[in-house]
Coordinates of C-alpha atoms in Angstrom, one line a residue:
Chain A
X1 CA 3.2 -22.7 43.6
X2 CA 2.3 -20.2 40.9
X3 CA -0.4 -20.2 38.1
X4 CA -1.1 -19.5 35.3
X5 CA -1.7 -15.4 35.6
X6 CA 1.2 -13.3 36.0
X7 CA 2.9 -10.8 34.1
X8 CA 1.4 -10.0 30.4
X9 CA -2.6 -11.5 31.8
X10 CA -4.8 -9.2 33.0
X11 CA -8.4 -12.1 34.2
X12 CA -10.8 -12.0 31.3
X13 CA -10.4 -14.0 28.9
X14 CA -10.5 -11.7 25.6
X15 CA -9.8 -8.4 25.2
X16 CA -12.3 -6.1 24.6
X17 CA -12.2 -6.2 20.8
X18 CA -13.1 -10.9 21.1
X19 CA -8.7 -11.3 20.7
X20 CA -8.6 -14.7 23.4
X21 CA -5.4 -13.5 25.3
X22 CA -2.5 -16.7 24.6
X23 CA -2.2 -19.1 26.9
X24 CA 0.6 -18.7 29.5
X25 CA 3.3 -21.1 30.2
X26 CA 4.7 -20.7 33.9
X27 CA 5.0 -24.9 34.7
X28 CA 5.4 -26.6 31.5
X29 CA 4.0 -29.4 33.1
X30 CA 1.1 -28.1 33.5
X31 CA 0.4 -28.0 28.9
X32 CA 3.0 -31.3 28.9
X33 CA 3.0 -34.6 30.7
X34 CA 4.7 -36.8 28.9
X35 CA 7.4 -36.2 25.5
X36 CA 5.6 -37.5 23.5
X37 CA 2.6 -34.6 23.9
X38 CA 5.7 -32.5 22.7
X39 CA 5.7 -32.5 18.5
X40 CA 1.4 -31.9 19.3
X41 CA 2.3 -28.8 21.8
X42 CA 4.2 -27.4 19.8
X43 CA 2.2 -27.5 16.7
X44 CA -0.1 -26.0 18.7
X45 CA 1.4 -22.7 19.2
X46 CA 2.5 -22.5 16.3
X47 CA -0.7 -22.5 14.9
X48 CA -2.0 -19.9 17.3
X49 CA 1.0 -17.6 16.7
X50 CA 0.0 -18.4 12.9
X51 CA -3.3 -17.5 14.4
X52 CA -2.0 -14.2 15.9
X53 CA 0.3 -12.4 13.1
X54 CA -2.6 -13.3 10.5
X55 CA -5.0 -10.4 12.3
X56 CA -2.0 -8.3 13.1
X57 CA -1.7 -8.0 9.2
X58 CA -5.0 -7.7 9.2
X59 CA -5.6 -5.0 11.5
X60 CA -2.7 -2.5 10.5
X61 CA -4.2 -3.4 6.6
X62 CA -7.3 -1.7 8.8
X63 CA -5.3 1.1 10.5
X64 CA -3.4 2.2 7.2
X65 CA -7.1 3.0 5.4
X66 CA -8.6 4.3 8.6
X67 CA -5.6 7.5 8.7
X68 CA -5.6 7.6 5.5
X69 CA -8.9 8.8 5.1
X70 CA -9.2 10.7 8.7
X71 CA -7.6 13.8 7.0
X72 CA -9.9 13.6 3.9
X73 CA -12.4 13.9 7.0
X74 CA -11.3 16.6 8.9
X75 CA -10.6 18.5 5.7
X76 CA -14.2 17.7 4.0
X77 CA -15.4 19.1 7.8
X78 CA -13.7 22.4 8.0
X79 CA -14.4 23.3 4.4
X80 CA -18.5 22.2 5.0
X81 CA -18.0 24.5 8.5
X82 CA -16.5 27.5 6.7
X83 CA -19.9 26.9 4.6
X84 CA -21.6 27.7 6.9
X85 CA -19.7 30.9 8.5
X86 CA -20.8 32.8 5.2
X87 CA -24.4 31.7 4.2
X88 CA -26.5 34.9 5.0
X89 CA -26.8 36.3 1.8
X90 CA -23.1 37.2 0.3
X91 CA -21.7 37.7 -2.9
X92 CA -21.0 33.6 -4.7
X93 CA -17.7 32.7 -3.9
X94 CA -15.4 32.3 -6.9
X95 CA -12.2 28.4 -6.7
X96 CA -10.6 27.1 -8.7
X97 CA -11.4 23.6 -8.5
X98 CA -9.8 19.7 -10.1
X99 CA -10.8 19.3 -13.4
X100 CA -8.7 17.1 -14.0
X101 CA -4.5 16.3 -12.5
X102 CA -3.5 19.0 -13.9
X103 CA -6.3 21.0 -14.3
X104 CA -8.2 23.5 -12.3
X105 CA -11.2 25.5 -13.7
X106 CA -13.1 28.3 -11.6
X107 CA -16.4 28.3 -10.7
X108 CA -18.6 31.2 -9.1
X109 CA -20.3 29.4 -6.0
X110 CA -23.0 30.9 -4.1
X111 CA -24.1 30.4 -0.1
X112 CA -26.2 27.7 -0.5
X113 CA -28.0 25.7 2.2
X114 CA -26.8 22.6 1.6
X115 CA -24.5 20.6 0.4
X116 CA -23.9 17.1 -1.4
X117 CA -21.9 14.2 0.4
X118 CA -20.5 11.6 -1.4
X119 CA -20.3 8.7 0.6
X120 CA -19.4 5.8 -1.2
X121 CA -20.4 3.3 -3.4
X122 CA -22.0 5.2 -6.3
X123 CA -23.9 6.8 -3.7
X124 CA -24.4 11.3 -3.5
X125 CA -26.9 12.9 -0.8
X126 CA -27.9 16.2 -0.2
X127 CA -27.4 17.6 3.2
X128 CA -28.4 21.2 4.9
X129 CA -25.5 21.8 6.3
X130 CA -25.9 21.9 10.2
X131 CA -26.9 17.9 9.4
X132 CA -24.2 18.2 7.3
X133 CA -21.4 19.4 10.0
X134 CA -23.2 16.4 12.1
X135 CA -22.3 12.9 10.5
X136 CA -19.0 14.3 9.6
X137 CA -18.6 15.6 13.3
X138 CA -20.5 11.9 13.8
X139 CA -17.4 9.7 10.3
X140 CA -14.5 11.8 12.1
X141 CA -14.7 10.5 15.9
X142 CA -15.8 7.0 14.9
X143 CA -12.9 6.9 12.5
X144 CA -10.4 8.2 15.5
X145 CA -12.4 6.5 17.1
X146 CA -11.4 3.4 15.3
X147 CA -7.5 3.4 14.6
X148 CA -7.2 3.9 19.1
X149 CA -8.7 0.4 18.4
X150 CA -6.8 -0.2 16.0
X151 CA -3.7 1.0 17.7
X152 CA -4.4 -0.9 20.6
X153 CA -5.0 -4.3 19.7
X154 CA -1.3 -4.4 17.5
X155 CA -0.1 -3.6 20.8
X156 CA -2.0 -6.2 22.6
X157 CA -1.3 -9.1 19.5
X158 CA 2.8 -8.4 19.6
X159 CA 2.1 -9.2 22.8
X160 CA 1.1 -12.5 22.6
X161 CA 2.9 -14.0 20.0
X162 CA 5.9 -12.8 22.5
X163 CA 3.9 -14.8 25.1
X164 CA 3.6 -17.4 23.0
X165 CA 6.5 -17.4 21.2
X166 CA 8.0 -17.9 24.9
X167 CA 5.4 -20.5 26.2
X168 CA 6.9 -22.3 22.2
X169 CA 10.8 -21.9 23.0
X170 CA 10.3 -23.2 26.8
X171 CA 8.3 -26.5 26.0
X172 CA 11.3 -26.6 23.6
X173 CA 14.0 -26.3 26.3
X174 CA 11.8 -28.6 28.6
X175 CA 12.4 -31.0 26.3
X176 CA 15.4 -31.0 25.6
X177 CA 15.5 -31.8 28.8
X178 CA 13.3 -34.9 30.3
X179 CA 15.7 -36.3 26.3
X180 CA 18.5 -34.9 28.3
X181 CA 17.3 -36.6 31.4
X182 CA 16.5 -39.8 30.0
X183 CA 19.8 -40.4 28.6
X184 CA 21.7 -40.4 31.5
X185 CA 19.3 -42.9 33.2
X186 CA 19.3 -45.2 30.4
X187 CA 22.2 -44.8 30.1
X188 CA 23.3 -45.7 33.7
X189 CA 20.9 -49.0 34.4
X190 CA 22.0 -49.9 30.6
X191 CA 25.5 -50.5 31.1
X192 CA 25.1 -49.5 34.9
X193 CA 28.0 -47.2 36.3
X194 CA 29.2 -45.9 32.7
X195 CA 29.0 -42.2 33.0
X196 CA 26.9 -42.0 29.7
X197 CA 27.3 -37.9 28.3
X198 CA 24.5 -36.6 25.4
X199 CA 26.5 -35.0 23.3
X200 CA 23.7 -32.1 22.7
Chain B
X1 CA 30.0 -15.8 -32.1
X2 CA 27.9 -13.2 -31.7
X3 CA 29.5 -9.4 -30.7
X4 CA 27.0 -7.1 -29.4
X5 CA 26.4 -3.8 -31.1
X6 CA 26.9 -1.0 -28.4
X7 CA 29.5 -3.0 -26.9
X8 CA 31.9 -5.1 -29.3
X9 CA 33.1 -7.7 -26.5
X10 CA 33.8 -11.4 -28.1
X11 CA 31.0 -12.9 -26.5
X12 CA 31.9 -16.9 -26.6
X13 CA 35.0 -15.7 -24.8
X14 CA 33.0 -14.5 -21.8
X15 CA 32.8 -18.2 -19.1
X16 CA 29.4 -18.7 -18.2
X17 CA 29.0 -17.3 -14.8
X18 CA 29.7 -14.3 -16.8
X19 CA 27.2 -14.3 -18.8
X20 CA 24.8 -15.2 -16.4
X21 CA 25.5 -12.5 -14.8
X22 CA 25.7 -10.0 -18.2
X23 CA 22.6 -11.5 -18.4
X24 CA 21.0 -10.6 -15.1
X25 CA 21.6 -7.7 -15.4
X26 CA 20.2 -6.7 -18.9
X27 CA 17.1 -8.6 -17.2
X28 CA 16.6 -4.9 -14.6
X29 CA 17.5 -2.4 -17.3
X30 CA 15.1 -3.4 -19.4
X31 CA 12.7 -3.7 -16.0
X32 CA 13.7 -0.1 -15.2
X33 CA 12.6 0.8 -19.0
X34 CA 10.2 -1.2 -19.2
X35 CA 8.1 -0.1 -15.7
X36 CA 9.3 4.1 -17.2
X37 CA 8.3 3.8 -20.8
X38 CA 5.2 2.8 -19.1
X39 CA 4.3 5.9 -16.7
X40 CA 5.7 8.3 -20.1
X41 CA 2.8 6.1 -21.9
X42 CA -0.2 7.1 -18.6
X43 CA 1.1 10.2 -18.3
X44 CA 0.5 10.9 -21.8
X45 CA -3.0 9.9 -21.4
X46 CA -4.2 12.2 -18.4
X47 CA -2.4 15.0 -20.4
X48 CA -5.1 13.9 -23.3
X49 CA -7.8 13.3 -20.8
X50 CA -7.4 17.1 -20.1
X51 CA -7.7 17.7 -23.4
X52 CA -10.8 16.3 -23.7
X53 CA -12.0 17.7 -20.0
X54 CA -11.5 21.2 -21.5
X55 CA -13.3 20.8 -24.8
X56 CA -15.9 19.0 -23.8
X57 CA -16.6 21.2 -20.3
X58 CA -15.5 24.5 -20.9
X59 CA -17.7 26.1 -24.1
X60 CA -20.1 28.9 -24.4
X61 CA -22.8 26.3 -23.6
X62 CA -21.5 25.2 -20.1
X63 CA -20.8 28.3 -19.3
X64 CA -24.8 28.8 -17.1
X65 CA -25.1 25.7 -15.9
X66 CA -25.5 25.0 -11.8
X67 CA -22.8 22.5 -11.3
X68 CA -21.6 20.4 -9.3
X69 CA -18.4 21.5 -7.5
X70 CA -16.0 20.1 -6.1
X71 CA -14.8 21.2 -2.6
X72 CA -12.5 18.3 -1.5
X73 CA -12.5 14.4 -2.2
X74 CA -17.0 14.2 -0.8
X75 CA -18.0 16.7 -0.7
X76 CA -19.8 18.9 -3.7
X77 CA -22.4 21.9 -3.9
X78 CA -24.3 23.5 -6.2
X79 CA -22.3 26.8 -8.2
X80 CA -21.9 27.5 -12.4
X81 CA -18.5 28.4 -14.1
X82 CA -17.0 31.5 -13.4
X83 CA -15.8 31.4 -17.1
X84 CA -15.7 29.5 -19.9
X85 CA -12.5 31.2 -21.1
X86 CA -9.5 30.3 -18.9
X87 CA -8.9 26.8 -17.1
X88 CA -5.8 27.3 -14.9
X89 CA -3.0 24.4 -16.0
X90 CA -0.7 22.7 -14.0
X91 CA 2.5 23.2 -15.0
X92 CA 5.1 21.4 -12.2
X93 CA 6.4 22.3 -8.2
X94 CA 3.7 24.4 -7.3
X95 CA 3.3 26.6 -10.3
X96 CA -0.4 27.5 -11.4
X97 CA -0.6 29.1 -14.9
X98 CA -3.7 30.8 -15.5
X99 CA -4.7 30.4 -19.6
X100 CA -7.2 30.4 -22.3
X101 CA -8.5 27.5 -23.3
X102 CA -7.3 27.6 -26.7
X103 CA -3.3 27.8 -25.0
X104 CA -4.3 25.3 -22.7
X105 CA -4.9 23.2 -25.1
X106 CA -2.4 23.9 -27.1
X107 CA -0.4 23.4 -24.2
X108 CA -1.5 20.3 -23.7
X109 CA -0.8 18.9 -27.4
X110 CA 2.8 20.0 -27.3
X111 CA 2.6 18.5 -23.9
X112 CA 1.9 14.7 -25.9
X113 CA 3.3 16.1 -28.6
X114 CA 7.0 15.8 -26.5
X115 CA 6.6 13.0 -23.8
X116 CA 5.6 11.0 -27.4
X117 CA 8.5 11.7 -28.8
X118 CA 10.6 9.8 -26.0
X119 CA 8.4 7.1 -25.9
X120 CA 9.5 6.3 -29.0
X121 CA 13.1 6.9 -28.8
X122 CA 12.7 4.8 -25.1
X123 CA 11.1 2.5 -27.8
X124 CA 14.1 1.5 -29.4
X125 CA 16.2 0.9 -27.0
X126 CA 14.2 -1.5 -24.9
X127 CA 14.1 -2.8 -28.8
X128 CA 17.8 -2.9 -28.6
X129 CA 18.4 -4.1 -25.0
X130 CA 15.4 -6.8 -25.4
X131 CA 17.6 -8.1 -28.1
X132 CA 21.1 -7.8 -26.7
X133 CA 19.9 -9.9 -24.3
X134 CA 18.5 -12.8 -26.4
X135 CA 21.9 -12.7 -28.1
X136 CA 23.5 -13.7 -24.6
X137 CA 20.8 -15.7 -24.0
X138 CA 22.1 -17.9 -26.6
X139 CA 25.4 -17.9 -26.5
X140 CA 25.8 -19.3 -22.9
X141 CA 22.7 -21.7 -23.4
X142 CA 24.9 -22.9 -26.3
X143 CA 28.1 -22.1 -23.8
X144 CA 26.4 -24.8 -21.2
X145 CA 24.7 -27.0 -23.3
X146 CA 28.7 -28.0 -24.9
X147 CA 29.4 -28.8 -21.2
X148 CA 27.1 -30.8 -20.4
X149 CA 28.9 -32.5 -24.0
X150 CA 32.9 -32.6 -23.3
X151 CA 31.9 -33.8 -19.2

């Protein structure tokens, strides 16, 4: 007799980020003993599906934000590395920077030991160049890791939602089959021999 | 009894269904025009901003003051202004033109003026469409009331 562990579920009850697995309904009788429980079960399945969908939307939003940030962090890291290379006593670099949407101005940037990083939330800190490079590197790898996690979570969530939908379909079919059986028995016992044909 | 200015169609000759369709069409057109109006407005205010930046940031005083130069969206480096007389203006399609501050201010003022003109024209059209819409709505309401009274 198959228990609930078949393709799609692993042994741990939650995935690495704490999202619980959806129960895999192999035998409907394990979950539903009588027709009265069917509606409650279906409702609980629907609830679980909507919870997963909510989590899916959140994860998608997070993944999109990360996807935006990563090229920015990469660019900043590359610029810091470039600044590191031309440090020792060379002439100032001339650069054009953005004053406004369509307006740029020229500036002279002398070689400097420190850079200023905008950390968000109205916070800007000055860092010596090696520390800045370390910080940006760490930020970039964390962001990339979070992005892979998010994508993994999204796949996992979609799997669980499908599992639950299959379970709902199974329970519903089982219910229909039971109803048909009951009607057949009922019709047989009352009319005694007259074939009851359920019109489905 | 009411006829629109541009089309000269007798509105009362149209059925209620056609009138609803016409109203929906006018509605969408009005929405598009209003959004375009707003984007033109935003563009105009951005150019005004540029104008202000030129006048406040690029004068003889700021030329030697230490400055935090943005290199990326979160990276700033201390530096100084290389030139307080020339700026680069993005004129679209990937072209950047170096202009003196006076020319740049002139350029932005002209852009603001052009946009102002377009905004005024657009405003006229929007008002025309809005009044057409109101007329159509009135006729439609009368038709509906008339139809319900008959039946």
